[in-house]
mmCIF file of C-alpha atoms in Angstrom:
data_model
loop_
_atom_site.group_PDB
_atom_site.id
_atom_site.type_symbol
_atom_site.label_atom_id
_atom_site.label_comp_id
_atom_site.label_asym_id
_atom_site.label_seq_id
_atom_site.Cartn_x
_atom_site.Cartn_y
_atom_site.Cartn_z
ATOM 1 C CA MET A 818 -65.929 -77.913 -109.518
ATOM 2 C CA THR A 819 -68.695 -75.982 -111.186
ATOM 3 C CA LEU A 820 -67.240 -72.588 -112.056
ATOM 4 C CA SER A 821 -70.416 -70.589 -112.415
ATOM 5 C CA PRO A 822 -74.169 -70.953 -112.179
ATOM 6 C CA GLY A 823 -75.478 -72.142 -115.486
ATOM 7 C CA SER A 824 -72.093 -73.596 -116.268
ATOM 8 C CA THR A 825 -71.632 -77.171 -117.356
ATOM 9 C CA GLU A 826 -69.496 -79.977 -116.043
ATOM 10 C CA LEU A 827 -67.623 -81.808 -118.779
ATOM 11 C CA THR A 828 -66.688 -85.383 -117.952
ATOM 12 C CA LEU A 829 -64.618 -87.891 -119.848
ATOM 13 C CA ASP A 830 -66.756 -90.722 -121.174
ATOM 14 C CA PRO A 831 -65.196 -94.026 -120.043
ATOM 15 C CA ALA A 832 -67.079 -95.856 -122.777
ATOM 16 C CA HIS A 833 -65.151 -93.966 -125.459
ATOM 17 C CA GLN A 834 -61.848 -93.274 -123.729
ATOM 18 C CA PRO A 835 -59.402 -95.755 -122.180
ATOM 19 C CA GLU A 836 -59.008 -95.459 -118.428
ATOM 20 C CA ASP A 837 -55.221 -95.277 -118.662
ATOM 21 C CA ILE A 838 -55.181 -92.006 -120.648
ATOM 22 C CA PRO A 839 -53.074 -89.546 -118.614
ATOM 23 C CA ALA A 840 -54.420 -86.132 -117.652
ATOM 24 C CA PRO A 841 -53.894 -83.560 -120.411
ATOM 25 C CA ASN A 842 -50.864 -81.303 -120.229
ATOM 26 C CA LEU A 843 -51.913 -77.739 -119.419
ATOM 27 C CA ALA A 844 -49.356 -76.382 -121.883
ATOM 28 C CA GLU A 845 -50.852 -78.433 -124.734
ATOM 29 C CA LEU A 846 -54.453 -77.261 -124.329
ATOM 30 C CA THR A 847 -56.071 -75.099 -127.006
ATOM 31 C CA LEU A 848 -59.170 -72.892 -126.986
ATOM 32 C CA GLU A 849 -61.305 -73.143 -130.114
ATOM 33 C CA PRO A 850 -64.818 -71.944 -131.076
ATOM 34 C CA VAL A 851 -67.451 -74.641 -131.309
ATOM 35 C CA HIS A 852 -68.539 -73.513 -134.773
ATOM 36 C CA CYS A 853 -65.002 -74.131 -136.021
ATOM 37 C CA ARG A 854 -65.083 -77.742 -134.794
ATOM 38 C CA PRO A 855 -68.551 -79.049 -135.748
ATOM 39 C CA GLU A 856 -67.365 -82.658 -135.335
ATOM 40 C CA LEU A 857 -67.174 -82.005 -131.562
ATOM 41 C CA LEU A 858 -70.717 -80.651 -131.172
ATOM 42 C CA ASP A 859 -72.112 -83.959 -129.931
ATOM 43 C CA ALA A 860 -69.368 -84.438 -127.345
ATOM 44 C CA CYS A 861 -69.773 -80.886 -126.088
ATOM 45 C CA ALA A 862 -73.564 -81.214 -125.843
ATOM 46 C CA ASP A 863 -73.320 -84.490 -123.910
ATOM 47 C CA LEU A 864 -70.863 -83.054 -121.431
ATOM 48 C CA ILE A 865 -72.962 -79.936 -120.840
ATOM 49 C CA ASN A 866 -76.128 -81.985 -120.388
ATOM 50 C CA GLU A 867 -74.418 -84.074 -117.747
ATOM 51 C CA GLN A 868 -74.518 -81.068 -115.432
ATOM 52 C CA TRP A 869 -77.687 -79.375 -116.659
ATOM 53 C CA PRO A 870 -79.976 -81.954 -118.265
ATOM 54 C CA ARG A 871 -81.720 -80.648 -121.350
ATOM 55 C CA SER A 872 -83.053 -82.198 -124.521
ATOM 56 C CA ARG A 873 -80.246 -83.110 -126.866
ATOM 57 C CA ALA A 874 -81.880 -81.325 -129.784
ATOM 58 C CA SER A 875 -82.243 -78.138 -127.758
ATOM 59 C CA ARG A 876 -78.636 -78.284 -126.571
ATOM 60 C CA LEU A 877 -77.311 -78.878 -130.078
ATOM 61 C CA HIS A 878 -79.420 -75.999 -131.366
ATOM 62 C CA SER A 879 -77.996 -73.685 -128.708
ATOM 63 C CA LEU A 880 -74.423 -74.689 -129.499
ATOM 64 C CA GLY A 881 -75.182 -74.323 -133.200
ATOM 65 C CA GLN A 882 -75.889 -70.611 -132.669
ATOM 66 C CA SER A 883 -72.224 -69.973 -131.883
ATOM 67 C CA SER A 884 -70.605 -67.539 -134.319
ATOM 68 C CA ASP A 885 -67.882 -64.926 -134.535
ATOM 69 C CA ALA A 886 -70.616 -62.288 -134.192
ATOM 70 C CA PHE A 887 -71.565 -63.615 -130.701
ATOM 71 C CA PRO A 888 -72.779 -65.336 -128.716
ATOM 72 C CA LEU A 889 -69.751 -67.574 -129.108
ATOM 73 C CA CYS A 890 -69.090 -70.953 -127.473
ATOM 74 C CA LEU A 891 -65.478 -71.916 -126.770
ATOM 75 C CA MET A 892 -64.084 -75.353 -125.980
ATOM 76 C CA LEU A 893 -60.880 -76.091 -124.101
ATOM 77 C CA LEU A 894 -59.395 -79.017 -126.028
ATOM 78 C CA SER A 895 -56.707 -81.548 -125.259
ATOM 79 C CA PRO A 896 -54.616 -83.073 -128.064
ATOM 80 C CA ARG A 897 -55.735 -86.371 -129.554
ATOM 81 C CA PRO A 898 -54.801 -89.300 -127.300
ATOM 82 C CA THR A 899 -54.256 -91.437 -130.421
ATOM 83 C CA PRO A 900 -53.836 -90.467 -134.079
ATOM 84 C CA ASP A 901 -57.291 -91.721 -135.053
ATOM 85 C CA ALA A 902 -59.125 -90.288 -132.021
ATOM 86 C CA ALA A 903 -60.875 -86.935 -131.668
ATOM 87 C CA PRO A 904 -59.578 -84.269 -129.254
ATOM 88 C CA ILE A 905 -60.907 -84.423 -125.696
ATOM 89 C CA VAL A 906 -63.229 -81.606 -124.636
ATOM 90 C CA VAL A 907 -61.767 -80.485 -121.316
ATOM 91 C CA GLY A 908 -63.787 -77.314 -120.732
ATOM 92 C CA HIS A 909 -66.448 -75.040 -122.168
ATOM 93 C CA ALA A 910 -67.551 -71.414 -121.831
ATOM 94 C CA ARG A 911 -69.927 -69.112 -123.675
ATOM 95 C CA LEU A 912 -69.303 -65.422 -124.404
ATOM 96 C CA SER A 913 -72.094 -62.940 -125.166
ATOM 97 C CA ARG A 914 -72.138 -59.239 -125.910
ATOM 98 C CA VAL A 915 -73.523 -56.937 -123.189
ATOM 99 C CA LEU A 916 -76.337 -54.461 -123.717
ATOM 100 C CA ASP A 917 -75.071 -50.845 -123.941
ATOM 101 C CA ARG A 918 -71.508 -51.905 -123.015
ATOM 102 C CA PRO A 919 -69.649 -52.356 -126.297
ATOM 103 C CA GLN A 920 -66.343 -53.266 -124.635
ATOM 104 C CA SER A 921 -67.772 -55.927 -122.306
ATOM 105 C CA LEU A 922 -68.558 -59.624 -122.607
ATOM 106 C CA LEU A 923 -70.710 -61.829 -120.378
ATOM 107 C CA VAL A 924 -69.145 -65.200 -119.481
ATOM 108 C CA GLU A 925 -71.634 -68.057 -119.060
ATOM 109 C CA THR A 926 -71.779 -71.858 -118.996
ATOM 110 C CA VAL A 927 -68.265 -72.210 -117.621
ATOM 111 C CA VAL A 928 -67.345 -75.811 -116.849
ATOM 112 C CA VAL A 929 -64.430 -78.217 -116.554
ATOM 113 C CA ALA A 930 -64.546 -81.967 -117.010
ATOM 114 C CA ARG A 931 -65.499 -83.612 -113.738
ATOM 115 C CA ALA A 932 -62.561 -86.012 -113.866
ATOM 116 C CA LEU A 933 -60.118 -83.116 -114.278
ATOM 117 C CA ARG A 934 -61.310 -80.635 -111.683
ATOM 118 C CA GLY A 935 -58.931 -79.264 -109.119
ATOM 119 C CA ARG A 936 -55.899 -79.537 -111.416
ATOM 120 C CA GLY A 937 -55.709 -76.005 -112.822
ATOM 121 C CA PHE A 938 -57.872 -76.510 -115.902
ATOM 122 C CA GLY A 939 -60.464 -74.002 -114.693
ATOM 123 C CA ARG A 940 -57.817 -71.318 -114.340
ATOM 124 C CA ARG A 941 -56.428 -72.230 -117.763
ATOM 125 C CA LEU A 942 -59.897 -71.889 -119.287
ATOM 126 C CA MET A 943 -60.548 -68.467 -117.719
ATOM 127 C CA GLU A 944 -57.118 -67.157 -118.681
ATOM 128 C CA GLY A 945 -57.741 -68.332 -122.230
ATOM 129 C CA LEU A 946 -61.038 -66.440 -122.305
ATOM 130 C CA GLU A 947 -59.258 -63.243 -121.300
ATOM 131 C CA VAL A 948 -56.681 -63.602 -124.072
ATOM 132 C CA PHE A 949 -59.426 -64.406 -126.579
ATOM 133 C CA ALA A 950 -61.493 -61.347 -125.545
ATOM 134 C CA GLN A 951 -58.510 -58.975 -125.456
ATOM 135 C CA ALA A 952 -57.479 -59.975 -128.968
ATOM 136 C CA ARG A 953 -60.916 -58.836 -130.175
ATOM 137 C CA GLY A 954 -60.870 -55.451 -128.472
ATOM 138 C CA PHE A 955 -62.917 -56.187 -125.344
ATOM 139 C CA ARG A 956 -61.816 -54.724 -122.021
ATOM 140 C CA ARG A 957 -64.122 -56.198 -119.353
ATOM 141 C CA LEU A 958 -65.640 -59.571 -118.502
ATOM 142 C CA HIS A 959 -68.785 -60.109 -116.414
ATOM 143 C CA LEU A 960 -70.067 -63.323 -114.854
ATOM 144 C CA THR A 961 -72.289 -64.750 -112.128
ATOM 145 C CA THR A 962 -71.663 -67.430 -109.539
ATOM 146 C CA HIS A 963 -73.398 -69.061 -106.612
ATOM 147 C CA ASP A 964 -70.484 -70.467 -104.646
ATOM 148 C CA GLN A 965 -67.211 -69.932 -106.522
ATOM 149 C CA LEU A 966 -66.448 -66.411 -105.329
ATOM 150 C CA GLN A 967 -63.014 -67.285 -103.970
ATOM 151 C CA PHE A 968 -62.020 -68.988 -107.216
ATOM 152 C CA TYR A 969 -62.904 -65.929 -109.281
ATOM 153 C CA ALA A 970 -61.487 -63.517 -106.697
ATOM 154 C CA HIS A 971 -58.112 -65.265 -107.020
ATOM 155 C CA LEU A 972 -58.332 -64.616 -110.756
ATOM 156 C CA GLY A 973 -58.828 -60.889 -110.156
ATOM 157 C CA TYR A 974 -62.626 -60.634 -110.359
ATOM 158 C CA GLN A 975 -64.459 -58.194 -108.097
ATOM 159 C CA LEU A 976 -68.105 -57.824 -107.109
ATOM 160 C CA GLY A 977 -70.051 -55.877 -109.724
ATOM 161 C CA GLU A 978 -73.512 -54.938 -110.916
ATOM 162 C CA PRO A 979 -75.915 -56.990 -113.053
ATOM 163 C CA VAL A 980 -75.671 -56.663 -116.831
ATOM 164 C CA GLN A 981 -77.849 -57.888 -119.684
ATOM 165 C CA GLY A 982 -76.338 -60.335 -122.141
ATOM 166 C CA LEU A 983 -77.529 -60.209 -125.744
ATOM 167 C CA VAL A 984 -78.933 -63.310 -127.395
ATOM 168 C CA PHE A 985 -77.793 -62.014 -130.781
ATOM 169 C CA THR A 986 -75.772 -59.015 -131.890
ATOM 170 C CA SER A 987 -77.056 -55.988 -133.765
ATOM 171 C CA ARG A 988 -76.146 -52.329 -133.639
ATOM 172 C CA GLN A 989 -79.846 -51.498 -133.601
ATOM 173 C CA LEU A 990 -80.650 -53.943 -130.809
ATOM 174 C CA PRO A 991 -80.770 -51.471 -127.881
ATOM 175 C CA ALA A 992 -83.325 -49.287 -129.667
ATOM 176 C CA THR A 993 -85.284 -52.355 -130.731
ATOM 177 C CA LEU A 994 -85.443 -53.588 -127.163
ATOM 178 C CA LEU A 995 -86.613 -50.218 -125.922
ATOM 179 C CA ARG A 996 -89.389 -50.083 -128.504
ATOM 180 C CA ALA A 997 -90.571 -53.515 -127.405
ATOM 181 C CA PHE A 998 -91.513 -52.195 -123.976
ATOM 182 C CA PRO A 999 -94.767 -50.240 -123.480
ATOM 183 C CA ARG A 1000 -94.311 -46.518 -123.335
ATOM 184 C CA ALA A 1001 -94.896 -44.621 -120.141
ATOM 185 C CA PRO A 1002 -98.324 -42.999 -119.922
ATOM 186 C CA SER A 1003 -98.334 -39.444 -121.227
ATOM 187 C CA LEU A 1004 -98.853 -36.635 -118.746
ATOM 188 C CA ARG A 1005 -100.335 -34.376 -121.403
ATOM 189 C CA PRO A 1006 -104.109 -33.969 -121.741
ATOM 190 C CA SER A 1007 -105.930 -36.193 -124.189
ATOM 191 C CA CYS A 1008 -105.615 -35.210 -127.832
ATOM 192 C CA LYS A 1009 -109.112 -33.792 -128.367
ATOM 193 C CA GLY A 1010 -109.784 -31.130 -130.948
ATOM 194 C CA PRO A 1011 -110.721 -27.628 -129.749
ATOM 195 C CA SER A 1012 -114.400 -27.054 -129.135
ATOM 196 C CA LEU A 1013 -116.075 -24.837 -131.749
ATOM 197 C CA THR A 1014 -118.953 -23.836 -129.493
ATOM 198 C CA PRO A 1015 -118.527 -20.743 -127.334
ATOM 199 C CA GLN A 1016 -117.868 -21.425 -123.687
ATOM 200 C CA THR A 1017 -119.426 -19.298 -120.980
ATOM 201 C CA ALA A 1018 -117.769 -18.668 -117.669
ATOM 202 C CA PRO A 1019 -119.500 -20.297 -114.693
ATOM 203 C CA ARG A 1020 -121.653 -17.975 -112.652
ATOM 204 C CA ALA A 1021 -120.691 -17.273 -109.069
ATOM 205 C CA PRO A 1022 -123.165 -18.669 -106.522
ATOM 206 C CA LYS A 1023 -125.451 -16.185 -104.819
ATOM 207 C CA GLY A 1024 -125.324 -15.539 -101.096
ATOM 208 C CA PRO A 1025 -122.427 -15.549 -98.614
ATOM 209 C CA SER A 1026 -119.323 -17.580 -99.458
ATOM 210 C CA LEU A 1027 -118.668 -20.827 -97.586
ATOM 211 C CA PRO A 1028 -115.752 -21.033 -95.123
ATOM 212 C CA PRO A 1029 -112.644 -22.895 -96.276
ATOM 213 C CA PRO A 1030 -112.385 -26.585 -95.258
ATOM 214 C CA PRO A 1031 -110.228 -27.455 -92.239
ATOM 215 C CA PRO A 1032 -106.631 -28.608 -92.957
ATOM 216 C CA LEU A 1033 -105.949 -32.319 -93.259
ATOM 217 C CA PRO A 1034 -104.351 -33.982 -90.195
ATOM 218 C CA GLU A 1035 -100.639 -34.853 -90.350
ATOM 219 C CA PRO A 1036 -99.882 -38.561 -90.941
ATOM 220 C CA LEU A 1037 -99.077 -40.444 -87.777
ATOM 221 C CA THR A 1038 -96.135 -42.337 -89.265
ATOM 222 C CA THR A 1039 -93.881 -41.827 -92.266
ATOM 223 C CA SER A 1040 -91.959 -44.524 -94.138
ATOM 224 C CA PRO A 1041 -88.214 -44.013 -94.615
ATOM 225 C CA PRO A 1042 -87.088 -43.289 -98.166
ATOM 226 C CA PRO A 1043 -85.855 -46.342 -100.093
ATOM 227 C CA PRO A 1044 -82.062 -46.727 -100.259
ATOM 228 C CA ALA A 1045 -80.459 -45.403 -103.422
ATOM 229 C CA GLY A 1046 -78.344 -47.533 -105.738
ATOM 230 C CA PRO A 1047 -78.265 -51.292 -106.376
ATOM 231 C CA PRO A 1048 -78.775 -53.823 -103.575
ATOM 232 C CA PRO A 1049 -75.547 -54.301 -101.625
ATOM 233 C CA GLN A 1050 -73.536 -57.498 -101.881
ATOM 234 C CA SER A 1051 -70.403 -58.799 -100.220
ATOM 235 C CA LEU A 1052 -68.374 -61.985 -100.448
ATOM 236 C CA LEU A 1053 -70.645 -63.413 -97.752
ATOM 237 C CA GLU A 1054 -74.073 -62.085 -98.743
ATOM 238 C CA THR A 1055 -75.918 -60.797 -101.788
ATOM 239 C CA GLN A 1056 -79.419 -59.527 -102.482
ATOM 240 C CA TYR A 1057 -79.367 -60.576 -106.139
ATOM 241 C CA GLN A 1058 -81.222 -63.734 -107.139
ATOM 242 C CA ASP A 1059 -81.341 -65.959 -110.196
ATOM 243 C CA LEU A 1060 -84.508 -67.087 -111.960
ATOM 244 C CA ARG A 1061 -84.994 -69.846 -109.388
ATOM 245 C CA GLY A 1062 -84.773 -67.392 -106.483
ATOM 246 C CA CYS A 1063 -81.324 -68.585 -105.364
ATOM 247 C CA PRO A 1064 -78.748 -66.007 -104.203
ATOM 248 C CA ILE A 1065 -76.323 -65.097 -106.966
ATOM 249 C CA PHE A 1066 -73.193 -62.944 -107.073
ATOM 250 C CA TRP A 1067 -72.297 -60.671 -109.978
ATOM 251 C CA MET A 1068 -68.564 -60.266 -110.618
ATOM 252 C CA GLU A 1069 -66.468 -58.436 -113.192
ATOM 253 C CA LYS A 1070 -62.862 -57.932 -114.211
ATOM 254 C CA ASP A 1071 -61.004 -55.423 -116.367
ATOM 255 C CA ILE A 1072 -58.715 -57.203 -118.815
#
């Protein structure tokens, strides 16, 4: 079960894990930042690339950007199956700050291991994200999905409006972004210096004045004004699209 568009499916690698390992106990799972467990970077990158193929170097670079200052990548981990084995990466999610919404986080790249889907691990991952965000003073989570509306609705998410996640965090970032865009054209006249030569008023034409021009005809048809507000969306239809042009639903939840 892919939990959100852009999320990653994490699967257990049979070449490195015995087939008789039982499913992890939900109560024993932990949620830890990727940058606190660098020895698991390779496993996390492989599992993400299984769902969304990408160059390994690029994936590792993206995961390597995780930090406490956001964006931050979290892994849902199962205890070590044997004393000399590494923990199993059960799930993954990425949290980013939201432009002009200091108490919000954008949830991306949400995924559960393919072999463990449908057993409550997705719910455990999302609940862990809420606890993690609340402990750091955030009050709202945003996310997108193509086809998992019912899953998120059962977790308390509602349809919302699009937001802009930040690639990196800075208090000056909003102003920096605004300055990066071209300014609107000025409505003032061009900045030319005053003329130093005397100006003479135009002379009135001689002879009788011309009659005024006839009024312009009324337009035959008028277009209706565009609807105000964001495009509507429901649990069955949305007018938002992702970068590939596929329908996408924006959802949010107060935590």
